[in-house]
PDB file of C-alpha atoms in Angstrom:
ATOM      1  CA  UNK A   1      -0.702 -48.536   7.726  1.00  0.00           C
ATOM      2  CA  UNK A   2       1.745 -45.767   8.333  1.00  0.00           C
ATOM      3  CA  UNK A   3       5.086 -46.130  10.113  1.00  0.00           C
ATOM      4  CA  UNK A   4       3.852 -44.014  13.406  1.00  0.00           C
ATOM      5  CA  UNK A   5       0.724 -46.675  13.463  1.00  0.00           C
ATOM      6  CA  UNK A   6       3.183 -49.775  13.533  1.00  0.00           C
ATOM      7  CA  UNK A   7       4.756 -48.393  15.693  1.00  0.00           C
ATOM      8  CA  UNK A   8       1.554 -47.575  18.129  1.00  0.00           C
ATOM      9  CA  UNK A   9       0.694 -51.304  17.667  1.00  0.00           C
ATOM     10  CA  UNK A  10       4.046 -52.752  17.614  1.00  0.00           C
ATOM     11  CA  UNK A  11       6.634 -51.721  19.806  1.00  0.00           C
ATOM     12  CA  UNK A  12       6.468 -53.675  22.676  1.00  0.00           C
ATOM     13  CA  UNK A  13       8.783 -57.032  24.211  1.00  0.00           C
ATOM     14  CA  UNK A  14       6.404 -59.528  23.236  1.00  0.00           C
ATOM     15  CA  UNK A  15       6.563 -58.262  19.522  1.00  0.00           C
ATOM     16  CA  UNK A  16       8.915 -60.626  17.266  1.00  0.00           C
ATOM     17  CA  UNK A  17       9.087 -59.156  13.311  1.00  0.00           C
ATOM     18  CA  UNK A  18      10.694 -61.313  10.962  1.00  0.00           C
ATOM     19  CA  UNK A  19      12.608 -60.159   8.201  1.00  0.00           C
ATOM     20  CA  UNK A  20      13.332 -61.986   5.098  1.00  0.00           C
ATOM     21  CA  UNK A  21      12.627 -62.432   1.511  1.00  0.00           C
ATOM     22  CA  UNK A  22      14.092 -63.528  -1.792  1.00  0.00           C
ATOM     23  CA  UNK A  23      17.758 -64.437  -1.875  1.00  0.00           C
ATOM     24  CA  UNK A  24      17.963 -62.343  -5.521  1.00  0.00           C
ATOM     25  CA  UNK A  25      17.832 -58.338  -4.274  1.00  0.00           C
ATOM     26  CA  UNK A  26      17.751 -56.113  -7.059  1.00  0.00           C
ATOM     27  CA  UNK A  27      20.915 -53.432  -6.649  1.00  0.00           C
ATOM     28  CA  UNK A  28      18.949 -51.079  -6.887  1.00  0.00           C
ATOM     29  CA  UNK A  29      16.891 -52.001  -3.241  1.00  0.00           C
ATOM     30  CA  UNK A  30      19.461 -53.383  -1.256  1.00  0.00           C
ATOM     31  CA  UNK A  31      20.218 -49.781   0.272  1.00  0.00           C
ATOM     32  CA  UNK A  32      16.336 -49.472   0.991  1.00  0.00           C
ATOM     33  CA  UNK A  33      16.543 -53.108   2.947  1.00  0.00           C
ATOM     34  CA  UNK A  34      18.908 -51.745   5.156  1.00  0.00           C
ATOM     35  CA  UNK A  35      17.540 -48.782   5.918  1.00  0.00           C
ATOM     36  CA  UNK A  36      14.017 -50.216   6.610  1.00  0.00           C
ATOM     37  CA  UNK A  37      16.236 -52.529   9.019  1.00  0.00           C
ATOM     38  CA  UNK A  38      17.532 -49.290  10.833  1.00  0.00           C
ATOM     39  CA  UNK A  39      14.503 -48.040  10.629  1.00  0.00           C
ATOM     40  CA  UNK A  40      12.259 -50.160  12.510  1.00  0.00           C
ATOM     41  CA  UNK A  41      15.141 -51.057  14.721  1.00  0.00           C
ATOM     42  CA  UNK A  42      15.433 -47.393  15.803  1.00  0.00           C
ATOM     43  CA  UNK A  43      11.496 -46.438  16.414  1.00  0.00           C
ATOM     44  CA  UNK A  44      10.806 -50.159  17.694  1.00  0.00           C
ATOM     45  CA  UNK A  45      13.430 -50.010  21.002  1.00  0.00           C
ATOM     46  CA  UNK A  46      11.556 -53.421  22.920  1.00  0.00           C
ATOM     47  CA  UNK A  47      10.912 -55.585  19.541  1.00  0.00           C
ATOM     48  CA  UNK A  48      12.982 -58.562  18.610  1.00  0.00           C
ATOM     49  CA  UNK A  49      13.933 -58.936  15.139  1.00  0.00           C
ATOM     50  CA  UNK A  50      14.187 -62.287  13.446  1.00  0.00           C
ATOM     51  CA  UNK A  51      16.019 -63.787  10.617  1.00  0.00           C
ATOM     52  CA  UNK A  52      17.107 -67.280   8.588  1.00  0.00           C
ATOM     53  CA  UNK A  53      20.625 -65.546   8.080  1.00  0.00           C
ATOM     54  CA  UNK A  54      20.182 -66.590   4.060  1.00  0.00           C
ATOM     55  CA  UNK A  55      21.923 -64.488   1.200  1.00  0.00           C
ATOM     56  CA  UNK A  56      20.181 -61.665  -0.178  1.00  0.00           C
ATOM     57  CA  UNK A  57      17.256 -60.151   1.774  1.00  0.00           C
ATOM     58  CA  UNK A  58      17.563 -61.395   5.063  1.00  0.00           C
ATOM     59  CA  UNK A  59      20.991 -60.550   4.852  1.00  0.00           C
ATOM     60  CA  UNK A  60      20.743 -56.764   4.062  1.00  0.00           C
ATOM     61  CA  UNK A  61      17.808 -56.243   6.185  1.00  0.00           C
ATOM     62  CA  UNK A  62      19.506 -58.091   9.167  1.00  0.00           C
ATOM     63  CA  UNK A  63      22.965 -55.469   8.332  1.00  0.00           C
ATOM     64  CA  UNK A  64      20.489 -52.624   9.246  1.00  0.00           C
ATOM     65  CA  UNK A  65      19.252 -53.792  12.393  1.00  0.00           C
ATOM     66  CA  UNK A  66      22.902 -54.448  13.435  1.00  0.00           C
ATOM     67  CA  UNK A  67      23.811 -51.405  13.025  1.00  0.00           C
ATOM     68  CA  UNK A  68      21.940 -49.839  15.928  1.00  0.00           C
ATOM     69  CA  UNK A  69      20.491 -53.159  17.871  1.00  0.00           C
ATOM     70  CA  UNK A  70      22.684 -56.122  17.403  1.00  0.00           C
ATOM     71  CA  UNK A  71      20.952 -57.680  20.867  1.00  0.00           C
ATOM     72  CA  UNK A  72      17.924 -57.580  19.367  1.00  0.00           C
ATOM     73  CA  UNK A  73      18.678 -59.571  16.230  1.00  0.00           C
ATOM     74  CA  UNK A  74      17.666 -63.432  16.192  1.00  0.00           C
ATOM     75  CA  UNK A  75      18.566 -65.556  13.793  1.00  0.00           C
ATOM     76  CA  UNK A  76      16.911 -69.479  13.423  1.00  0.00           C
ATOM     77  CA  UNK A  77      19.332 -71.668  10.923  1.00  0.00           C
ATOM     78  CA  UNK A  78      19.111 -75.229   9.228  1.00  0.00           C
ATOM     79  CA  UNK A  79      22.179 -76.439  11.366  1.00  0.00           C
ATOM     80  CA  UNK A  80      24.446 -75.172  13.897  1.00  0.00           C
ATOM     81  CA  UNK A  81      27.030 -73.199  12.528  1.00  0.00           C
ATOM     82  CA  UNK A  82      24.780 -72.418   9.663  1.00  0.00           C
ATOM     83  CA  UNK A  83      26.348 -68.999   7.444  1.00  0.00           C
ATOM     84  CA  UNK A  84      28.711 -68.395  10.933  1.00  0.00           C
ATOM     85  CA  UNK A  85      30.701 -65.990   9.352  1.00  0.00           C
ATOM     86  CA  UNK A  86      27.533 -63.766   8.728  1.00  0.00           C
ATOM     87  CA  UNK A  87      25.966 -64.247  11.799  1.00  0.00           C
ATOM     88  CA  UNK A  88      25.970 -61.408  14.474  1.00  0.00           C
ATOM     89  CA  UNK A  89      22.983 -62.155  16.032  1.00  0.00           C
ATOM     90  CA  UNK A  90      22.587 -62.166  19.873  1.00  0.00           C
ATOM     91  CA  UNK A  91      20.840 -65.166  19.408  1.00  0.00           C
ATOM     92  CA  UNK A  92      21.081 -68.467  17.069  1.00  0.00           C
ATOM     93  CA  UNK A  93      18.711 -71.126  17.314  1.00  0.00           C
ATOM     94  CA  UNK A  94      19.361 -74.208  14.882  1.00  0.00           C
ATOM     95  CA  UNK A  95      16.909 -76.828  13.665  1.00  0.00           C
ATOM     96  CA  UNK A  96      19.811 -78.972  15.446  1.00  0.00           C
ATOM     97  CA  UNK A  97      18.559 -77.534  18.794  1.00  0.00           C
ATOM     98  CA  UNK A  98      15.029 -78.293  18.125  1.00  0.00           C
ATOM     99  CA  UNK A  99      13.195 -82.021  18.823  1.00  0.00           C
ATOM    100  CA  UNK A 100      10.733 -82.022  16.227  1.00  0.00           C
ATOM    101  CA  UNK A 101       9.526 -85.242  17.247  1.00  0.00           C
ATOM    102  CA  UNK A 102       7.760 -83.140  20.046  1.00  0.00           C
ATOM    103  CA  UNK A 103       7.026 -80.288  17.821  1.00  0.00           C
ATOM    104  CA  UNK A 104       3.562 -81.987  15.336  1.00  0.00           C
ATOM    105  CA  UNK A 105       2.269 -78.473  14.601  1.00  0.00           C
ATOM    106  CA  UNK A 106       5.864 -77.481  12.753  1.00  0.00           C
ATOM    107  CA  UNK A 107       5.682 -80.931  10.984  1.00  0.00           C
ATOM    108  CA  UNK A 108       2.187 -80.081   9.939  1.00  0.00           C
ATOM    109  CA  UNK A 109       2.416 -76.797   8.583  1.00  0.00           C
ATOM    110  CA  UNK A 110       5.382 -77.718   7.386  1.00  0.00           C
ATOM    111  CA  UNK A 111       3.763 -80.297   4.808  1.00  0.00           C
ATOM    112  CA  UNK A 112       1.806 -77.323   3.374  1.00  0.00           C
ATOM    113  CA  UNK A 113       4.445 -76.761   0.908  1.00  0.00           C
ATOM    114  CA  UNK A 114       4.221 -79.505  -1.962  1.00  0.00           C
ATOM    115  CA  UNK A 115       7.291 -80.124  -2.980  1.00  0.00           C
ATOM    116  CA  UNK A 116       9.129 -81.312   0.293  1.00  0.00           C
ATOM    117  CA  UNK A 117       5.832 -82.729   1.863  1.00  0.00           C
ATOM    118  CA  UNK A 118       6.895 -86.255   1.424  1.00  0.00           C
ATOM    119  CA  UNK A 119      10.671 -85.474   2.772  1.00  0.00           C
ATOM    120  CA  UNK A 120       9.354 -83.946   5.896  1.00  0.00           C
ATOM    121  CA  UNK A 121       8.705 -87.068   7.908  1.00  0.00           C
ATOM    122  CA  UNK A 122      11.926 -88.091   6.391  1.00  0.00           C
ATOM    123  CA  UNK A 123      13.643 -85.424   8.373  1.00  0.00           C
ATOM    124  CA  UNK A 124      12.368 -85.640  11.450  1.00  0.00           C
ATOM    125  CA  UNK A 125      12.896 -89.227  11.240  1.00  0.00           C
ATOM    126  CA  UNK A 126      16.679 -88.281  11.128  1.00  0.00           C
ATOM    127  CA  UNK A 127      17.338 -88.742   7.455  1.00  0.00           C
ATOM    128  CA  UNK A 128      19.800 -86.272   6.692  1.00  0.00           C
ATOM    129  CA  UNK A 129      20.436 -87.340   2.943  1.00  0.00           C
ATOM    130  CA  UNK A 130      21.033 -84.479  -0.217  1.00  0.00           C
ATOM    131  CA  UNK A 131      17.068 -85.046  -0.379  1.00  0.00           C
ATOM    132  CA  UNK A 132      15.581 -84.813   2.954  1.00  0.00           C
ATOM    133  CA  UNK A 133      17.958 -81.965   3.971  1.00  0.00           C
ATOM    134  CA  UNK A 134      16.016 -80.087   1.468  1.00  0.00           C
ATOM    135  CA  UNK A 135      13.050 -80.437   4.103  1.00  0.00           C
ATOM    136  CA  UNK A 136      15.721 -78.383   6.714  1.00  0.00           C
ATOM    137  CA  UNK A 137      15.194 -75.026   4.601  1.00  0.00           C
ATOM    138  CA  UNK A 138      11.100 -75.394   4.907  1.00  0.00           C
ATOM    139  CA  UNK A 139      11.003 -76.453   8.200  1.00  0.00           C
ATOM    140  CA  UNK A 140      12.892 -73.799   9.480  1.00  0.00           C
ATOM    141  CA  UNK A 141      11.028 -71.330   7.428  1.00  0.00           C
ATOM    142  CA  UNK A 142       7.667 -72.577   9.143  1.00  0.00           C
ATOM    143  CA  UNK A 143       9.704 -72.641  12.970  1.00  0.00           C
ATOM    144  CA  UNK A 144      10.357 -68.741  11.876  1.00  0.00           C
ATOM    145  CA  UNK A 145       6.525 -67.932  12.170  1.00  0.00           C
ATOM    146  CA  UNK A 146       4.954 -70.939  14.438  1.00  0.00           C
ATOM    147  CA  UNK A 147       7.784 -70.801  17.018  1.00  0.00           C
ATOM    148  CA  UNK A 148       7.652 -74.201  18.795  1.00  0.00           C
ATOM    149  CA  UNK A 149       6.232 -75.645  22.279  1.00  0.00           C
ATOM    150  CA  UNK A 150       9.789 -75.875  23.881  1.00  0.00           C
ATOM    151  CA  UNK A 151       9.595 -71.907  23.848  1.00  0.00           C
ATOM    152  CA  UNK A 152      10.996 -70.084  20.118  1.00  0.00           C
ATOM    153  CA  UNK A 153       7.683 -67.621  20.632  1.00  0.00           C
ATOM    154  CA  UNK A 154       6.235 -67.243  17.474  1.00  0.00           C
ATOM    155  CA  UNK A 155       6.568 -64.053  15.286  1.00  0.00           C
ATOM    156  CA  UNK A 156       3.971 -61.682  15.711  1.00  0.00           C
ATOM    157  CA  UNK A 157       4.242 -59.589  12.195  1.00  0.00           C
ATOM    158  CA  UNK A 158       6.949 -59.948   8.909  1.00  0.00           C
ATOM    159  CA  UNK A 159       8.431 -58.020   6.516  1.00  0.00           C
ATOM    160  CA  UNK A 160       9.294 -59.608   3.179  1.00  0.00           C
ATOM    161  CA  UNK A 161      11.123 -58.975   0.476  1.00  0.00           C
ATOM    162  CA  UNK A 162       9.320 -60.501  -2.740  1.00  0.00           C
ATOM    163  CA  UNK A 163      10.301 -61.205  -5.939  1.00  0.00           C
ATOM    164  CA  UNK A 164       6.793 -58.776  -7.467  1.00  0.00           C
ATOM    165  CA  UNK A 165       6.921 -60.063 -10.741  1.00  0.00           C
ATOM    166  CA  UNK A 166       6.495 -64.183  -9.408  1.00  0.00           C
ATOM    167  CA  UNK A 167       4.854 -63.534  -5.981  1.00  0.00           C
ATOM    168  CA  UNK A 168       5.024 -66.178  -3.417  1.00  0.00           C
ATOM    169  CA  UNK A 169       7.274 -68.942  -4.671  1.00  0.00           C
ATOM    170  CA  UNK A 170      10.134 -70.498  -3.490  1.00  0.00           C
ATOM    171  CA  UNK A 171      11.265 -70.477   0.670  1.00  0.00           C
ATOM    172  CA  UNK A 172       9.573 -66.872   0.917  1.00  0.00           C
ATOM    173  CA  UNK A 173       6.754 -67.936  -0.752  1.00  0.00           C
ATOM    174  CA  UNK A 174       6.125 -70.695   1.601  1.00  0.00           C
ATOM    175  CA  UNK A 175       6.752 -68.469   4.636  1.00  0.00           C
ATOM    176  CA  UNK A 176       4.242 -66.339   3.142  1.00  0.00           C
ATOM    177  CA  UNK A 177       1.658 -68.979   3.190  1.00  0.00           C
ATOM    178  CA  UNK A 178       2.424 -69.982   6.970  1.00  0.00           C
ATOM    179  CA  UNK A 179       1.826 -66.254   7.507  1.00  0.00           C
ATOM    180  CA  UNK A 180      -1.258 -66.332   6.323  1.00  0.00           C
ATOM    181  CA  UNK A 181      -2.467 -69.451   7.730  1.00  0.00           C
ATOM    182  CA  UNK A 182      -1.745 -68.407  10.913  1.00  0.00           C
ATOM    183  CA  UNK A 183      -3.661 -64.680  10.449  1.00  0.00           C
ATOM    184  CA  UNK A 184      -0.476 -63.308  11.254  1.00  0.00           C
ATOM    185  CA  UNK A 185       0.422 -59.911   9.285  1.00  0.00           C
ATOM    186  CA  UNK A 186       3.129 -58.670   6.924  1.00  0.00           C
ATOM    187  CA  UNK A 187       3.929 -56.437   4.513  1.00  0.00           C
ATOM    188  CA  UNK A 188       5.998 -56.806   1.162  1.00  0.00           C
ATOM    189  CA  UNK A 189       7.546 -53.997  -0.583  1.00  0.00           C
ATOM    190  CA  UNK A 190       4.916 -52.216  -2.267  1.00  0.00           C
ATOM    191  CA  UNK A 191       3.935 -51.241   1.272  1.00  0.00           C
ATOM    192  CA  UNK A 192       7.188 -50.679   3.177  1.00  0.00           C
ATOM    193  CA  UNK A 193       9.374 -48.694   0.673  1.00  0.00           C
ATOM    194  CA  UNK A 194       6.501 -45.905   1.468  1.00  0.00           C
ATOM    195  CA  UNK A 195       8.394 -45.873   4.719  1.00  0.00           C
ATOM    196  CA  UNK A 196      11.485 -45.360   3.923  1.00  0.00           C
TER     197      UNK A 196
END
């Protein structure tokens, strides 16, 4: 897919594009996260751009969409006050703000990643312990794509920021997977640096 084709498909108000990926950015690619930030923020004028305001990644991808379209920058965070000092999004939305009682679908695809699947229920059962707040970082991973039923749309297509030598692991890795679950697309990388 080229650039003018995304932005053919893409640039309209119900589009949502999430931008994240590994917290570890290689000096070397920072630079091209921003500019692929600016980028899509300047040829996509009615999209919304979406975040998890972590280190790394999100962070340099999110510093190029604020530097023409700060309005259009959402961010969706563990807790409230989550990384304040580094958010300048128009919008924050915190797991805090969320009843996930009333959201099963989260909870469900939430469970899809191994390692916190037995903490989830724990969470949103209100255990907030160093354990289940481990569940926090997955569930809002999953919120990121899914949206929820009291009206976070979901995200309509992603751009990620992999580690290419250990594809898929970790927080991006699981985002990944609720990507592709959901048939929604993305690109890593090895796609979008052809853009810049």
């Amino acid at each position: 897919m080229t650039l003018a084709e995304f932005v053919n498909q893409f640039n309209s108000k119900n589009t949502i594009i999430l931008l994240e990926g590994k917290r570890n950015v290689l000096e070397s690619d920072k630079e091209k996260l921003i500019q692929l930030g600016n980028l899509l923020a300047t040829h996509l004028s009615l999209a919304t751009f979406r975040s998890g305001n972590a280190d790394g990644a999100d962070f340099y991808f999110s510093q190029g969409v604020l530097k023409l379209a700060p309005e259009r920058l959402q961010v969706i965070t563990r807790y409230d006050k989550h990384r304040e000092k580094q958010n300048n999004a128009y919008e924050t939305i915190s797991l805090d703000q969320i009843d996930l009682v009333n959201e099963p679908d989260v909870v469900y695809q939430s469970k899809n990643n191994k390692k916190t699947k037995s903490l989830i229920d724990k969470y949103v059962g209100g255990a907030k312990d160093r354990f289940a707040i481990k569940a926090a970082y997955i569930i809002r991973d999953t919120v990121k794509v899914t949206g929820t039923n009291s009206g976070i749309p979901p995200a309509t297509f992603a751009f990620f920021y992999d580690d290419l030598d250990n594809p898929k692991t970790g927080g991006t890795g699981h985002t990944m997977g609720i990507f592709d679950i959901n048939n929604v697309p993305y690109l890593t990388q090895s796609d979008w640096v052809k853009w810049i």
